Structures are given as C-alpha cells and as structure tokens.
C-alpha cells in the first residue's frame, strides 16, 4: 500500500509539473503522448485504489459529476469592484486624489492589463486548492470549484507552502477559442456568444464541469484576498510571490515611479491591445505600497488605491446596404449584413455577421438602417444596435427565405435550434463548403485545392462530391482556367498523398455535425477502421468518455444515410485509406530529430502549428514556445515575430519552411 501511495504521489507531482510547464510557462518539456500516458497511468491506479484519491490529484480536473445547482458561499473579504476613469485628465485626477489622501507622499503605481473575463476567488488551505467561487454580489458568490479545476493553469497544489491563501483573478477565453466556439455553435444552430467575456462566464457557470473543460478557459491571477503566514511590503512583491507559487500572473504588469509614465503605458496599450490573444477593456492602476493601500482604504464599492483606466469602446456608425444569406457545410443559413465600408479597430469593415434570424428580429435590423457596429472578440464585425431615430420609413424588414437561396429546396428550423437549414444534402452550396472543408488543412490537407480551384472544378462539372476528386486526371486539370501543367501535377500529387492520411483526418474531413478534430481522434483510436466506426451503435458511442449523446446521435444519423454510405464506398474504391494502419513497432521508426528542440514562428504555408508539432514529435524532436540558447532550431514561416530576431541574436540555426520540408524527407 505504501508503495502505491508513493507511486501515486510521484505521478501527481510529475503531472502537476508538466501542467505548469505547459499551461503557465507555455514551455512544455514532454510530448502530448507522453503526458497522456502519465495521466492514463494515474487514472488506472486511482481506479484500483479509489480510497487513495486526493482532491488535488490532477485526475480531478477531468472528473466531477454534473450538479443540480450551485451552492452559495460567503467571501472572507468582500470582492470589491473598481471605479473607472477615461483619458489622461481623469487619470491625473486619480493620482492627485491619492497623493492628497497620503498627505503629499509620493506613490508608486503598478499597472496591469484589465482582461475582460470573469472575476473569481480561489482559496488554498495548507497549499491545496479547496474552493473556487464567482464574485457574485461581492459578498457572496457561487461555489464553482469543479469547474475551476478544469482550468489547467490553476495550480491544485502550491509550489510554496502557505497555511492559508486566497487569490483573485480573471478567468477568460482567448479570442481564438471564442471565435472557434461561436463558429461551431452557429454551425449546429446554437446561439453565438456576444463576446469572450460572456462565453467565459457561460462556460464557468455550467453545471456539468465536462462542458467547462471543453471550453478551454484560462486565467490570470492579479492579487491577494485573505492570507495567513506570509507578508509583503508591496503589491509587486505579492505578484512575484504568486508567480513563484505557480500561479499564472500576466507578464505585462509594470512598476512606475510616477503617473506620467503610467499615462504613457496606458496610451501604448490602447494601440497594442489588438495584438493580444485575448481581449482587454483597459488597464488597472494600483498603488504599489501595501501600507499606503491600507491608509487609502476603500469606499463601500471600490478601493481608493486602484482605478480602472478604460479604453474607449471601438464602435462605428455605418449603413446596411443589403442582407445576404450564406449556406454552410451543414446547411445552416447565415444572414450577413453588407455594410457601407467603415474603419473599425484597425481594419475597414464591409460585412457583419447577423448570426441568425432571432438576432435580426431582436434588434429589428432592416435593410437601409443606420447602425452601430463593433467587433466581437475584436475580430468579428457585428451590429450592436440600430439607430432608430435616423429611420426615414424606407427601410425594409428582412424575412428569412423559406427556400434555400442556392438550390430552392425546403428550409427547416428545428424546434431546439436558432438556425434554419437547407434540407437538401446535395445542395450545391453545402457541397462546395463540404469540399472546402474536406481539402482543408486540419482535414485531408490537399495543398493547392483552395476555394477558387474547387469553384472551377464544380463549374466545369469535373467533380460533384469529394470522392470525385480522386478520379481527376491530368488532362482534366490542365484544361482549367489558371492551371498550368506544373500546378496540375502538384495538385494530383497532393490528392494522391491524401489517400494515405491517418484515419482521424478522414473522419474529420467527412464533416459529420458536432465531430471536430478532437472527437475524430478519439473515434479513430477507439474504432481503428471505417468499417467498425460505421457499425458503431449509439450505446457504444456514448459509452466513450468525451463522446456525448449529441455527438453519438449525429454520428449514427450520418452513417444511417444511404447517400453517405455510398460516398464512403466510392472513396474506398478510389483508394482512400479507411484506417487500420499496421502499427509500426516501437523503435522501428526513424527518429532523425531525436532530442532536438524547435521553436516555430511566423505563418507556415504547408502546415498548421498542430501538424508541425506532430511531425517533429514523431521524428523524436520537441517543440517549445520560447527562444533560449537551449533550442536547436527555429522554424520560420512568413512574417516571423520577435522570436526570430531573438534567435538570430543567440545564433540559433534557422530553418525556412522549404528547408524544413527537405529536412523531414530524409
Ligand atoms: S483588481 C479591489 N486587477 O475588473 C480590486 N481587477 O471591477 C479588485 N479585472 O471584475 C480588482 N483585470 O475581476 C483587478 N488586473 C486586474 C484585473 C481586474 C481584470 C476585473 C476584476 C473585476 C473588475 C473590476
């Protein structure tokens, strides 16, 4: 028993360390596969000895049963909010107020990013995470401990022992995750979230922690709540302590000697903020000295020693010229507003997504309306509101078509969905989008088969479904507009190569509703071949962890359709591999990159970041995110960033993408 206990402790410590390297330092030292193996080992052992499971075990991040509701919880110290200021003048006023209250003493300030998410409190007893709560009304919040445990950057056990520690931070969703989540939601007929903050809040307040886990939230810790057994003189010291204790603290906090420098830093971020991977709505300016903080105190609502410097909201006025409908891969009809071009948050905007008809109705959007637009997640242009006072009576209400605008088939709206779908499986728009998805990078990855070529192939009737791609001949291709013999040859080679893609890619490429890259991987691993996957029953599918009833039902519905089965048979006849790779024995594979460490920077033409990482790992190498003298190569795509410059100064070997391609062909 003692041995098991020791083994468990070792595994937990090891996994926690790798979580920290990956999620906090963004600098992993083992491959995903190695990490998964450790986690599997832990889970297996804990299944055998359930009495030895502890609340800080990394396995607890994925466990957790759905609950009936949330318990409320009293905060040990109230969670105050911040007063806001806008512009330089108001910031200088704040500084004057601070100095007057401090009887003209000088004050240093720490400035932090104000990430737009959801305030939470985490509380640790003897270094172990015991509770996590929402802010609520500031005095009582909701106990969302299991949900917060799914955020991998939150340590379950501190790297510094403290008898009691409460920290506060902002849970958030990156812009990329937000956009992907919304895209998936709209595609399956669920309403889109308005911004990353709502998406983060909605994800954290899920009764089923498995849903929270799937939303990939993140967190920055920005301060202390209540604590015992530690002491600090300044806020900056406390942040450094939090960093050392293993918390994800933003690296962008800065200490300034006077308010002039603070103003400059705020101005700088006003422009730079669009380059961050998450949204910030301002900066937080805090008096650094904790003694001074105490002297300044707080009002009922907010501390007098801190202020939120808010950025002006990025909004613009324009006019809706038209509303058009796009039919997606699963048949969803998405209305889009065509706008009079307007400058907004760094780009010229000409279109705005309207998501679905409910949104149009809710906001009463009409063609010809003057509207206020903004960018959700700083990227996707959206109509915020209609300027109704400016109406002239000539604006026309929009009616969703009852027929598909592309193929004229019937359009249905399922009871539980916000979306309308075209019911015709062979709708040209659906086929086009399906083809684009099939050829895309994460799917079959057919280089040279972009939208324009697909449109050309469809127009000339050379193809009508994805299986037709595999019947294309050289003569067919060279006859196309803008297709020389060289590109025709390359395209044929790329199509040929895609036949032997791993099984998970093929599953994803089929475009089964709800089946994304991750689910495809799980299905490929579990069933191994198309034959077995097609035979899988709903019960077999839902029995797989991470495959819920919605995904399972969608998979069986997909394979129940004769048309889909025929398509798969046609793909198989054309030589597309349907899984069941004879597994190579360990050690047989060539490992030309054994123990080599790579950093990847810039945009790659031939791979996604995930693919590059997969290739490097397969060949024995590692990928890390930060450049140091310990790395062996920097792989450089287009428009490389500061990592490239740093690598040059350190004398790291540089590989361009084409060189890398040659390199891996060895
Ligand atoms: S300090 C008593 N620092 O902004 C001081 N707040 O009303 C309390 N926020 O929802 C907050 N980033 O969660 C602080 N670096 C930061 C922050 C931050 C975001 C949020 C906070 C709260 C709101 C303040």
XYZ file of C-alpha atoms and ligand atoms in Angstrom:
690
model
C 0.000 0.000 0.000
C 2.778 2.380 0.924
C 4.393 1.711 -2.419
C 1.173 2.507 -4.254
C 0.849 5.707 -2.254
C 4.375 6.726 -3.166
C 3.833 5.885 -6.807
C 0.630 7.961 -6.838
C 2.358 10.911 -5.235
C 5.178 10.739 -7.730
C 2.794 10.589 -10.673
C 0.752 13.508 -9.366
C 3.812 15.643 -8.788
C 5.083 14.808 -12.246
C 1.782 15.616 -13.977
C 1.381 18.859 -11.997
C 4.856 19.872 -13.058
C 4.039 19.247 -16.716
C 0.720 21.109 -16.389
C 2.697 24.047 -15.031
C 5.270 23.879 -17.840
C 2.566 23.678 -20.476
C -0.223 25.926 -19.209
C 1.604 28.509 -17.094
C 5.080 28.758 -18.601
C 3.912 27.840 -22.099
C 7.064 25.783 -22.378
C 6.380 22.039 -22.288
C 9.201 19.560 -21.904
C 7.401 16.348 -22.847
C 5.163 15.391 -25.768
C 1.377 15.229 -25.528
C 1.586 11.476 -25.921
C 3.985 11.152 -23.002
C 1.722 13.376 -20.917
C -1.352 11.316 -21.818
C 0.493 8.157 -20.828
C 1.254 9.584 -17.378
C -2.354 10.638 -16.904
C -3.639 7.223 -18.011
C -1.319 5.539 -15.556
C -2.576 7.763 -12.739
C -6.235 7.190 -13.580
C -5.723 3.444 -13.808
C -4.041 3.306 -10.420
C -6.679 5.519 -8.819
C -9.409 3.269 -10.206
C -7.752 0.347 -8.453
C -7.337 2.275 -5.204
C -10.171 4.797 -5.072
C -9.613 5.317 -1.343
C -6.270 6.936 -2.185
C -7.708 9.669 -4.422
C -6.970 13.169 -3.105
C -8.729 16.421 -4.041
C -5.528 17.855 -5.514
C -4.962 14.903 -7.834
C -4.639 16.055 -11.478
C -7.250 13.432 -12.364
C -9.772 15.601 -10.506
C -9.551 18.168 -13.266
C -11.444 15.914 -15.622
C -13.655 14.150 -13.069
C -16.622 15.763 -11.409
C -20.261 14.904 -11.874
C -22.879 17.318 -13.204
C -24.658 19.036 -10.327
C -28.184 20.204 -9.597
C -27.264 23.796 -8.878
C -24.534 25.909 -7.308
C -24.110 26.398 -3.576
C -23.580 29.972 -2.424
C -20.500 30.840 -0.461
C -19.505 33.869 1.627
C -16.310 35.658 0.687
C -13.875 36.043 3.568
C -13.167 39.585 2.409
C -15.567 41.386 0.090
C -14.659 41.287 -3.595
C -14.807 44.945 -4.475
C -15.019 46.357 -7.953
C -13.079 49.230 -9.464
C -14.030 52.795 -10.211
C -13.425 53.740 -13.851
C -11.602 56.621 -15.463
C -11.237 57.512 -19.120
C -8.482 59.581 -20.654
C -5.381 61.241 -19.331
C -7.065 64.019 -17.327
C -9.081 61.644 -15.199
C -6.016 59.527 -14.564
C -4.127 62.597 -13.348
C -7.106 63.415 -11.085
C -6.866 59.955 -9.572
C -3.174 60.492 -8.846
C -3.953 63.878 -7.223
C -6.622 62.300 -5.017
C -4.207 59.557 -3.994
C -1.414 61.989 -3.118
C -3.711 64.352 -1.260
C -5.001 61.462 0.869
C -1.413 60.398 1.505
C -0.564 63.940 2.635
C 1.566 64.599 -0.438
C 3.678 61.481 -0.069
C 4.935 60.086 -3.384
C 3.163 56.992 -4.652
C 4.456 54.290 -6.975
C 1.985 52.503 -9.221
C 1.708 49.017 -10.624
C -0.163 48.890 -13.917
C -1.789 45.648 -15.074
C -3.900 44.619 -18.024
C -7.614 44.540 -17.341
C -8.505 41.290 -19.048
C -12.153 41.074 -19.982
C -13.450 37.971 -18.261
C -14.964 36.921 -15.007
C -13.628 37.632 -11.502
C -13.043 34.548 -9.379
C -11.616 33.754 -5.984
C -9.530 30.660 -5.260
C -8.815 29.557 -1.784
C -5.999 27.278 -0.625
C -5.585 25.599 2.746
C -2.109 24.292 3.501
C -1.259 24.746 -0.132
C -4.186 22.697 -1.506
C -6.965 24.243 -3.613
C -10.131 23.904 -1.542
C -12.651 26.293 -3.070
C -13.205 28.420 -6.108
C -16.020 30.916 -6.382
C -17.513 33.573 -8.605
C -17.612 37.159 -7.391
C -21.419 37.181 -7.157
C -22.568 40.374 -5.456
C -19.129 40.874 -3.900
C -20.158 39.397 -0.548
C -21.489 36.002 -1.573
C -20.561 34.142 -4.723
C -21.249 30.714 -6.195
C -19.135 27.684 -5.450
C -17.807 26.588 -8.847
C -14.815 24.572 -7.588
C -15.096 21.587 -10.006
C -15.418 23.943 -12.968
C -12.409 25.999 -11.962
C -10.351 22.849 -11.511
C -10.725 22.216 -15.246
C -8.610 25.334 -15.919
C -5.235 23.703 -16.280
C -3.192 26.749 -15.357
C -4.789 26.896 -11.897
C -2.473 25.015 -9.538
C -4.242 22.395 -7.439
C -1.268 22.430 -5.070
C 1.008 25.398 -4.465
C 4.714 25.321 -5.110
C 5.163 27.337 -1.883
C 3.566 26.090 1.321
C 1.238 28.690 2.872
C -1.187 27.950 5.755
C -3.956 29.957 4.140
C -4.079 31.842 0.870
C -6.909 33.328 -1.118
C -6.083 34.710 -4.552
C -8.182 36.581 -7.032
C -8.036 36.587 -10.744
C -9.826 36.888 -14.021
C -10.936 33.766 -15.880
C -11.095 34.416 -19.616
C -11.341 32.883 -23.062
C -8.819 33.671 -25.795
C -10.077 35.337 -28.961
C -9.170 32.250 -30.966
C -11.134 29.864 -28.720
C -14.059 32.293 -28.680
C -14.200 32.517 -32.466
C -13.974 28.772 -32.885
C -16.622 28.158 -30.230
C -19.013 30.604 -31.881
C -18.376 29.175 -35.326
C -19.162 25.688 -34.059
C -22.234 26.920 -32.203
C -23.688 28.720 -35.182
C -22.949 25.747 -37.422
C -25.013 23.460 -35.157
C -27.769 26.016 -34.654
C -26.886 27.245 -31.163
C -26.822 30.969 -30.391
C -23.431 32.673 -30.580
C -21.919 34.373 -27.530
C -21.713 38.148 -27.828
C -18.089 38.418 -26.648
C -15.347 36.367 -24.977
C -16.435 37.564 -21.545
C -19.959 36.175 -21.938
C -18.521 32.988 -23.368
C -16.185 32.633 -20.362
C -18.973 33.364 -17.891
C -21.354 30.966 -19.616
C -18.679 28.279 -19.637
C -17.829 28.651 -15.955
C -21.430 28.543 -14.846
C -22.086 25.149 -16.414
C -23.483 22.540 -14.069
C -21.515 19.907 -15.936
C -17.763 20.527 -15.489
C -17.065 18.445 -18.613
C -18.573 21.272 -20.676
C -16.401 23.824 -18.877
C -13.366 21.648 -19.611
C -14.183 21.568 -23.317
C -14.251 25.377 -23.462
C -10.522 25.754 -22.784
C -10.630 28.662 -20.366
C -7.614 30.406 -18.999
C -6.901 32.659 -16.037
C -4.657 35.454 -14.824
C -4.189 35.896 -11.106
C -3.900 39.586 -10.239
C -3.944 39.819 -6.464
C -4.406 38.528 -2.971
C -7.570 38.118 -0.976
C -7.191 36.952 2.590
C -3.956 35.231 3.673
C -2.014 33.924 6.688
C 1.634 33.126 7.214
C 3.115 35.391 4.526
C 3.745 39.101 4.359
C 4.617 41.660 1.726
C 5.510 45.332 1.577
C 4.279 45.961 -1.952
C 1.763 44.721 -4.495
C 4.574 43.988 -6.974
C 6.200 41.735 -4.384
C 2.948 39.862 -3.911
C 2.643 39.345 -7.676
C 6.158 37.960 -7.823
C 5.350 35.675 -4.933
C 2.204 34.466 -6.719
C 4.279 33.726 -9.796
C 6.723 31.689 -7.732
C 3.877 29.833 -6.062
C 2.912 28.540 -9.523
C 0.099 30.917 -10.493
C -0.313 32.314 -14.000
C 0.439 36.009 -13.476
C 0.436 38.241 -16.544
C 3.940 39.202 -17.588
C 2.682 42.614 -18.649
C 2.462 44.232 -15.235
C 4.899 47.139 -14.736
C 6.002 49.261 -11.817
C 6.149 53.048 -12.365
C 7.585 55.825 -10.225
C 5.055 58.443 -11.274
C 1.790 58.976 -13.050
C 3.316 60.434 -16.236
C 4.869 57.053 -17.035
C 1.571 55.380 -16.211
C -0.196 57.571 -18.760
C 2.359 56.658 -21.402
C 1.990 52.925 -20.727
C -1.812 53.207 -20.951
C -1.585 55.062 -24.261
C 0.769 52.415 -25.636
C -1.654 49.609 -24.827
C -4.536 51.477 -26.402
C -2.937 50.720 -29.786
C -1.210 47.449 -28.941
C -4.196 45.724 -27.412
C -5.442 44.293 -30.708
C -2.286 42.186 -30.936
C -3.037 40.316 -27.715
C -4.529 36.826 -27.948
C -7.292 37.867 -25.506
C -9.409 40.979 -25.117
C -8.669 43.659 -22.553
C -11.030 46.526 -21.872
C -8.483 48.708 -20.146
C -5.695 48.742 -17.595
C -5.740 48.657 -13.824
C -3.588 51.144 -11.938
C -2.768 50.143 -8.355
C -0.822 51.906 -5.607
C 2.200 49.673 -5.023
C 2.843 50.114 -1.303
C 0.546 47.968 0.828
C 0.897 50.388 3.741
C -0.280 53.199 1.502
C -3.117 50.991 0.222
C -4.251 50.494 3.796
C -4.122 54.204 4.531
C -6.167 54.981 1.447
C -8.802 52.356 2.274
C -11.972 51.752 0.305
C -15.476 53.029 -0.201
C -18.355 50.546 0.058
C -17.882 49.596 -3.565
C -14.285 50.084 -4.554
C -10.794 50.630 -3.176
C -9.375 54.173 -3.250
C -5.923 52.797 -4.097
C -6.826 51.412 -7.512
C -8.592 52.558 -10.633
C -9.615 51.036 -13.954
C -8.406 53.025 -16.958
C -10.964 52.116 -19.594
C -10.364 52.264 -23.306
C -12.996 53.959 -25.396
C -15.215 51.253 -26.935
C -14.320 50.609 -30.566
C -17.561 51.354 -32.347
C -18.513 52.972 -35.606
C -21.628 54.089 -37.439
C -22.487 52.850 -40.887
C -25.406 51.785 -43.061
C -26.766 48.369 -44.009
C -26.831 48.199 -47.790
C -28.168 44.668 -48.036
C -28.604 41.394 -46.188
C -27.379 38.247 -47.913
C -27.566 34.587 -46.964
C -24.671 32.148 -46.859
C -25.384 28.420 -46.798
C -22.828 26.493 -44.729
C -21.482 22.977 -44.876
C -24.239 21.543 -42.677
C -26.894 23.552 -44.488
C -27.215 26.336 -41.909
C -28.403 29.613 -43.430
C -26.407 32.524 -42.010
C -27.530 36.067 -42.757
C -24.792 38.633 -43.341
C -25.178 42.414 -43.449
C -23.439 44.172 -46.324
C -22.220 47.487 -44.941
C -21.071 50.774 -46.309
C -17.297 50.462 -45.715
C -16.243 51.879 -42.349
C -12.989 51.950 -40.393
C -13.121 49.948 -37.143
C -10.484 48.653 -34.698
C -7.688 48.660 -37.243
C -9.432 47.460 -40.438
C -12.055 48.513 -42.986
C -15.247 46.623 -42.416
C -17.715 45.847 -45.223
C -19.728 42.968 -43.784
C -21.119 41.984 -40.408
C -22.456 38.622 -39.387
C -26.040 38.649 -38.165
C -25.803 35.057 -36.823
C -29.461 34.067 -37.231
C -32.990 35.350 -37.685
C -33.649 35.699 -33.946
C -30.918 38.273 -33.702
C -32.330 40.213 -36.659
C -35.759 40.176 -35.045
C -34.493 41.056 -31.601
C -32.570 44.078 -32.840
C -35.157 44.856 -35.515
C -32.476 45.176 -38.188
C -33.726 46.394 -41.574
C -32.051 46.931 -44.934
C -31.225 50.637 -45.197
C -30.815 51.107 -41.432
C -28.080 53.247 -39.909
C -26.369 51.019 -37.353
C -23.684 50.984 -34.700
C -21.086 48.264 -35.329
C -18.289 46.799 -33.207
C -16.039 43.762 -33.356
C -16.868 40.772 -31.166
C -13.668 39.395 -29.736
C -12.009 42.312 -31.552
C -12.242 40.395 -34.822
C -15.759 39.598 -35.980
C -17.756 42.682 -37.026
C -21.235 42.734 -35.536
C -24.221 45.046 -35.492
C -24.604 46.394 -31.966
C -27.781 48.380 -32.404
C -29.966 50.111 -34.916
C -30.035 53.910 -34.751
C -33.800 54.010 -34.909
C -34.014 57.792 -34.566
C -32.397 58.032 -38.001
C -35.032 55.939 -39.768
C -36.810 57.503 -42.729
C -39.512 54.931 -43.223
C -37.925 53.492 -46.369
C -36.026 50.757 -44.511
C -37.147 47.243 -45.322
C -37.665 44.497 -42.727
C -35.783 41.309 -43.549
C -37.542 37.981 -43.943
C -35.584 34.733 -43.847
C -36.235 32.795 -47.032
C -38.471 29.745 -46.784
C -36.416 28.153 -49.566
C -32.671 27.688 -49.824
C -31.382 30.673 -51.818
C -28.954 28.379 -53.620
C -30.932 25.239 -54.520
C -34.518 26.336 -53.770
C -35.095 23.293 -51.525
C -37.231 23.498 -48.421
C -35.654 25.121 -45.384
C -36.495 23.859 -41.905
C -35.981 25.189 -38.428
C -35.737 22.504 -35.755
C -37.560 23.286 -32.526
C -34.451 23.485 -30.345
C -32.310 25.355 -32.860
C -31.878 29.012 -33.643
C -30.781 28.180 -37.195
C -32.629 27.297 -40.351
C -31.142 24.612 -42.531
C -31.396 23.681 -46.152
C -32.738 20.109 -46.233
C -31.083 19.135 -49.496
C -27.981 17.037 -48.846
C -26.793 17.647 -52.385
C -27.335 21.420 -52.221
C -24.504 22.942 -54.305
C -23.648 25.400 -51.531
C -23.389 22.597 -48.988
C -21.311 20.563 -51.399
C -18.990 23.469 -52.058
C -18.466 24.174 -48.363
C -18.114 20.445 -47.711
C -15.411 20.221 -50.369
C -13.549 23.206 -48.927
C -13.678 21.582 -45.508
C -12.600 18.193 -46.885
C -9.490 19.673 -48.514
C -8.618 21.991 -45.619
C -5.503 21.739 -43.508
C -6.817 20.002 -40.417
C -8.797 17.589 -42.640
C -7.397 15.858 -45.782
C -4.942 18.696 -46.247
C -4.830 18.785 -50.046
C -2.338 21.518 -50.914
C -3.344 23.602 -53.929
C -7.027 22.782 -53.610
C -8.365 26.123 -52.464
C -11.753 27.736 -52.912
C -11.024 29.068 -56.399
C -9.970 25.663 -57.746
C -12.940 23.976 -56.110
C -15.277 26.524 -57.704
C -13.632 25.889 -61.041
C -13.945 22.127 -60.717
C -17.612 22.441 -59.766
C -18.359 24.902 -62.544
C -16.842 22.642 -65.184
C -18.693 19.675 -63.636
C -15.444 17.772 -63.210
C -16.494 16.947 -59.673
C -19.711 16.926 -57.723
C -18.636 15.269 -54.493
C -15.435 14.700 -52.535
C -14.892 11.221 -53.959
C -14.754 12.664 -57.492
C -11.502 14.374 -56.525
C -9.796 11.004 -56.660
C -10.914 10.385 -60.248
C -9.376 13.594 -61.621
C -6.883 13.216 -64.447
C -4.035 15.432 -65.575
C -5.900 16.414 -68.749
C -8.973 17.450 -66.729
C -6.879 19.753 -64.591
C -4.758 21.453 -67.242
C -7.916 22.355 -69.098
C -8.947 24.544 -66.141
C -8.506 28.307 -66.110
C -5.308 29.476 -64.453
C -3.950 25.947 -64.089
C -0.568 25.264 -65.654
C 0.925 21.779 -66.124
C 3.132 22.233 -63.069
C 0.279 23.116 -60.701
C -1.883 20.371 -62.186
C 0.840 17.873 -61.430
C 1.319 19.194 -57.920
C -2.391 19.050 -57.236
C -2.646 15.463 -58.462
C 0.284 14.531 -56.240
C -1.359 16.231 -53.248
C -4.633 14.415 -53.896
C -2.770 11.130 -54.215
C -0.886 11.764 -50.996
C -4.100 12.489 -49.098
C -5.251 8.910 -49.755
C -2.939 7.677 -47.066
C -3.863 10.236 -44.422
C -4.314 8.936 -40.886
C -7.843 7.716 -40.207
C -8.729 10.557 -37.819
C -8.211 13.108 -40.589
C -10.623 11.279 -42.858
C -13.273 11.166 -40.112
C -12.908 14.897 -39.541
C -12.927 15.593 -43.275
C -16.324 13.916 -43.677
C -17.818 16.885 -41.851
C -20.144 14.983 -39.546
C -22.034 17.576 -37.485
C -20.500 18.011 -33.979
C -17.479 15.849 -34.854
C -14.459 18.105 -34.627
C -10.761 17.303 -34.732
C -10.653 16.070 -31.174
C -13.682 13.784 -31.431
C -12.278 12.437 -34.720
C -9.070 11.485 -32.998
C -10.935 9.724 -30.216
C -13.109 7.836 -32.703
C -10.127 6.799 -34.823
C -8.339 5.472 -31.791
C -11.368 3.601 -30.483
C -12.589 2.007 -33.732
C -9.494 1.849 -35.900
C -11.359 1.419 -39.168
C -14.265 2.880 -41.086
C -15.962 -0.487 -41.187
C -16.110 -0.670 -37.402
C -16.977 3.001 -36.960
C -19.913 2.665 -39.356
C -21.252 -0.267 -37.374
C -20.951 1.500 -34.006
C -24.260 1.789 -32.187
C -25.437 4.836 -30.268
C -24.844 2.949 -26.998
C -21.293 2.026 -27.952
C -20.562 5.602 -28.915
C -21.936 7.300 -25.794
C -20.009 4.818 -23.675
C -16.793 6.532 -24.840
C -15.708 9.263 -22.447
C -15.947 12.654 -24.163
C -18.500 11.427 -26.728
C -21.824 12.795 -25.524
C -25.323 11.856 -26.745
C -25.397 14.745 -29.221
C -22.208 13.639 -30.988
C -23.233 9.986 -30.830
C -26.650 10.695 -32.362
C -25.083 12.780 -35.090
C -22.612 10.010 -35.991
C -25.261 7.304 -36.233
C -27.550 9.616 -38.216
C -24.686 10.316 -40.619
C -23.934 6.663 -41.289
C -27.630 5.758 -41.485
C -27.926 7.786 -44.654
C -27.517 5.638 -47.729
C -26.034 8.557 -49.602
C -23.207 8.916 -47.086
C -22.521 5.203 -47.121
C -22.247 5.274 -50.876
C -19.887 8.204 -50.730
C -17.623 6.306 -48.338
C -17.704 3.234 -50.550
C -16.746 5.416 -53.501
C -13.850 6.903 -51.524
C -12.673 3.419 -50.589
C -12.840 2.265 -54.216
C -10.709 5.247 -55.195
C -8.019 4.052 -52.831
C -8.572 6.329 -49.835
C -7.279 4.535 -46.784
C -10.044 3.726 -44.317
C -7.940 3.275 -41.194
C -6.330 0.160 -39.773
C -2.715 1.140 -40.223
C -0.500 -1.840 -39.421
C 1.097 -0.336 -36.339
C 4.807 0.149 -36.591
C 6.690 -1.419 -33.766
C 8.288 0.952 -31.308
C 11.829 1.767 -32.243
C 11.314 0.898 -35.883
C 10.543 4.438 -36.871
C 13.352 6.676 -37.913
C 13.984 9.393 -35.335
C 16.183 11.880 -37.169
C 15.200 14.685 -34.788
C 15.894 12.777 -31.594
C 16.332 15.243 -28.696
C 16.246 18.263 -30.972
C 14.246 21.241 -29.737
C 12.344 23.522 -32.102
C 10.618 26.842 -31.837
C 8.139 27.703 -34.590
C 7.398 31.303 -35.547
C 5.503 33.085 -38.312
C 2.821 31.752 -40.648
C 3.540 28.411 -42.302
C 2.231 27.660 -45.758
C 2.081 23.889 -45.596
C 1.134 23.031 -42.048
C -0.890 24.123 -39.091
C 1.033 24.533 -35.859
C -0.522 21.283 -34.627
C 0.706 19.396 -37.688
C 4.247 20.704 -37.400
C 4.340 19.745 -33.760
C 3.047 16.275 -34.622
C 5.715 15.777 -37.295
C 8.557 16.989 -35.116
C 7.436 14.826 -32.223
C 7.036 11.786 -34.446
C 10.609 12.214 -35.561
C 11.776 12.369 -31.972
C 12.028 16.136 -31.503
C 10.295 18.611 -29.230
C 8.574 21.912 -29.771
C 8.706 24.666 -27.219
C 7.400 28.192 -27.369
C 10.188 30.320 -26.035
C 13.533 31.004 -27.600
C 16.569 30.347 -25.432
C 20.089 29.199 -26.140
C 18.937 25.658 -25.333
C 16.943 25.247 -28.517
C 18.415 23.665 -31.650
C 16.369 25.169 -34.475
C 13.947 27.923 -35.169
C 11.466 27.083 -37.928
C 10.468 30.309 -39.638
C 7.313 30.940 -41.649
C 6.129 34.172 -43.177
C 6.176 37.364 -41.120
C 8.093 35.928 -38.186
C 7.935 37.878 -34.949
C 10.302 38.819 -32.172
C 11.215 35.175 -31.569
C 13.055 35.165 -34.869
C 15.108 38.251 -34.005
C 15.937 36.800 -30.636
C 17.018 33.503 -32.205
C 19.295 35.400 -34.579
C 20.992 37.214 -31.727
C 21.518 33.880 -29.953
C 22.954 32.305 -33.083
C 20.294 29.561 -33.312
C 20.101 27.616 -36.589
C 17.325 28.976 -38.748
C 15.229 26.667 -40.933
C 12.915 28.131 -43.546
C 9.778 26.190 -44.293
C 11.076 24.735 -47.581
C 14.305 23.696 -45.890
C 12.299 22.029 -43.167
C 10.294 20.128 -45.807
C 13.540 18.788 -47.266
C 14.864 18.096 -43.826
C 11.949 15.867 -42.853
C 12.110 13.959 -46.115
C 15.453 12.448 -45.095
S -8.172 44.442 -9.171
C -10.175 45.606 -5.356
N -6.837 43.787 -11.319
O -12.041 44.095 -13.285
C -9.554 45.422 -6.682
N -9.203 43.648 -11.391
O -14.186 45.941 -11.251
C -10.287 44.463 -7.462
N -10.090 42.791 -13.509
O -14.326 42.119 -12.320
C -9.868 44.202 -8.817
N -8.158 42.526 -14.514
O -12.086 40.882 -11.992
C -8.041 43.916 -10.765
N -5.530 43.202 -13.139
C -6.732 43.325 -12.586
C -7.914 43.000 -13.277
C -9.143 43.181 -12.640
C -9.471 42.405 -14.631
C -11.545 42.787 -13.298
C -11.979 42.266 -11.970
C -13.322 42.896 -11.736
C -13.202 44.177 -12.496
C -13.016 45.336 -11.554
